């Protein structure tokens, strides 16, 4: 694997065939949330709902499924420690 290809996989988990194969088995809402996180992250659940145009409950379900598969990670927000933000896991 060339350095350029290796770097792009590190920066963009959606380029990783294994990541894509796991994502393929998940519901459409999880795929949309992953795509939104690929475009812009980290984001809170509320921000994800706003960006994806999905209801909060659907976003929560999608995040749970993505977390179960190890495709999404989370941490507390630096701006508001009461909130968690989500990002694609490498």
mmCIF file of C-alpha atoms in Angstrom:
data_model
loop_
_atom_site.group_PDB
_atom_site.id
_atom_site.type_symbol
_atom_site.label_atom_id
_atom_site.label_comp_id
_atom_site.label_asym_id
_atom_site.label_seq_id
_atom_site.Cartn_x
_atom_site.Cartn_y
_atom_site.Cartn_z
ATOM 1 C CA UNK A 1 0.000 0.000 0.000
ATOM 2 C CA UNK A 2 1.441 3.347 -0.971
ATOM 3 C CA UNK A 3 1.940 6.086 1.626
ATOM 4 C CA UNK A 4 -0.775 8.182 -0.036
ATOM 5 C CA UNK A 5 -3.314 5.335 0.042
ATOM 6 C CA UNK A 6 -2.382 4.413 3.602
ATOM 7 C CA UNK A 7 -2.780 8.016 4.733
ATOM 8 C CA UNK A 8 -6.199 8.398 3.086
ATOM 9 C CA UNK A 9 -7.485 5.241 4.814
ATOM 10 C CA UNK A 10 -6.235 6.571 8.159
ATOM 11 C CA UNK A 11 -7.969 9.900 7.610
ATOM 12 C CA UNK A 12 -11.126 8.468 6.050
ATOM 13 C CA UNK A 13 -12.432 5.252 7.612
ATOM 14 C CA UNK A 14 -15.109 5.043 4.889
ATOM 15 C CA UNK A 15 -12.278 4.192 2.467
ATOM 16 C CA UNK A 16 -11.418 1.077 4.483
ATOM 17 C CA UNK A 17 -13.017 -2.025 2.864
ATOM 18 C CA UNK A 18 -13.510 -3.729 6.243
ATOM 19 C CA UNK A 19 -15.208 -0.619 7.683
ATOM 20 C CA UNK A 20 -17.454 -0.422 4.600
ATOM 21 C CA UNK A 21 -18.379 -4.103 4.782
ATOM 22 C CA UNK A 22 -19.429 -3.788 8.423
ATOM 23 C CA UNK A 23 -21.356 -0.593 7.659
ATOM 24 C CA UNK A 24 -23.115 -2.298 4.727
ATOM 25 C CA UNK A 25 -24.968 -4.601 7.163
ATOM 26 C CA UNK A 26 -26.370 -1.725 9.252
ATOM 27 C CA UNK A 27 -29.657 0.158 8.736
ATOM 28 C CA UNK A 28 -29.853 3.181 6.398
ATOM 29 C CA UNK A 29 -29.974 5.591 9.349
ATOM 30 C CA UNK A 30 -26.610 4.303 10.571
ATOM 31 C CA UNK A 31 -25.127 4.722 7.100
ATOM 32 C CA UNK A 32 -26.389 8.309 6.931
ATOM 33 C CA UNK A 33 -25.026 9.145 10.391
ATOM 34 C CA UNK A 34 -21.646 7.640 9.404
ATOM 35 C CA UNK A 35 -21.607 9.749 6.240
ATOM 36 C CA UNK A 36 -22.420 12.923 8.180
ATOM 37 C CA UNK A 37 -19.611 12.108 10.634
ATOM 38 C CA UNK A 38 -17.291 11.505 7.697
ATOM 39 C CA UNK A 39 -18.035 14.990 6.378
ATOM 40 C CA UNK A 40 -17.810 16.774 9.726
ATOM 41 C CA UNK A 41 -16.868 15.500 13.164
ATOM 42 C CA UNK A 42 -16.910 15.356 16.079
ATOM 43 C CA UNK A 43 -20.614 16.136 16.445
ATOM 44 C CA UNK A 44 -23.107 15.809 19.292
ATOM 45 C CA UNK A 45 -26.289 13.779 18.958
ATOM 46 C CA UNK A 46 -28.275 16.985 18.479
ATOM 47 C CA UNK A 47 -25.909 18.245 15.800
ATOM 48 C CA UNK A 48 -26.129 14.886 14.034
ATOM 49 C CA UNK A 49 -29.928 15.077 14.088
ATOM 50 C CA UNK A 50 -29.796 18.582 12.659
ATOM 51 C CA UNK A 51 -27.283 17.721 9.917
ATOM 52 C CA UNK A 52 -28.910 14.417 8.915
ATOM 53 C CA UNK A 53 -32.522 15.642 9.203
ATOM 54 C CA UNK A 54 -33.290 12.501 11.232
ATOM 55 C CA UNK A 55 -35.280 12.500 14.498
ATOM 56 C CA UNK A 56 -33.210 12.421 17.721
ATOM 57 C CA UNK A 57 -34.481 8.946 18.530
ATOM 58 C CA UNK A 58 -33.371 7.590 15.145
ATOM 59 C CA UNK A 59 -29.937 9.180 15.524
ATOM 60 C CA UNK A 60 -29.583 7.598 18.986
ATOM 61 C CA UNK A 61 -30.477 4.186 17.535
ATOM 62 C CA UNK A 62 -28.013 4.651 14.668
ATOM 63 C CA UNK A 63 -25.234 5.698 17.060
ATOM 64 C CA UNK A 64 -25.913 2.672 19.275
ATOM 65 C CA UNK A 65 -25.638 0.341 16.287
ATOM 66 C CA UNK A 66 -22.462 2.041 15.051
ATOM 67 C CA UNK A 67 -20.920 1.880 18.533
ATOM 68 C CA UNK A 68 -21.823 -1.818 18.899
ATOM 69 C CA UNK A 69 -19.882 -2.523 15.709
ATOM 70 C CA UNK A 70 -16.925 -0.368 16.794
ATOM 71 C CA UNK A 71 -17.373 2.049 13.892
ATOM 72 C CA UNK A 72 -17.980 5.150 16.019
ATOM 73 C CA UNK A 73 -16.193 6.468 19.066
ATOM 74 C CA UNK A 74 -17.263 9.112 21.547
ATOM 75 C CA UNK A 75 -15.787 11.482 24.085
ATOM 76 C CA UNK A 76 -16.984 14.380 26.192
ATOM 77 C CA UNK A 77 -17.167 17.707 24.403
ATOM 78 C CA UNK A 78 -14.418 20.207 25.118
ATOM 79 C CA UNK A 79 -17.003 22.996 24.807
ATOM 80 C CA UNK A 80 -19.644 21.440 27.075
ATOM 81 C CA UNK A 81 -18.569 18.567 29.319
ATOM 82 C CA UNK A 82 -22.220 17.548 29.781
ATOM 83 C CA UNK A 83 -22.405 16.462 26.125
ATOM 84 C CA UNK A 84 -20.803 13.624 24.265
ATOM 85 C CA UNK A 85 -19.505 14.064 20.740
ATOM 86 C CA UNK A 86 -19.117 11.288 18.194
ATOM 87 C CA UNK A 87 -16.559 10.538 15.493
ATOM 88 C CA UNK A 88 -15.738 7.691 13.126
ATOM 89 C CA UNK A 89 -13.349 5.175 14.640
ATOM 90 C CA UNK A 90 -10.294 4.141 12.638
#
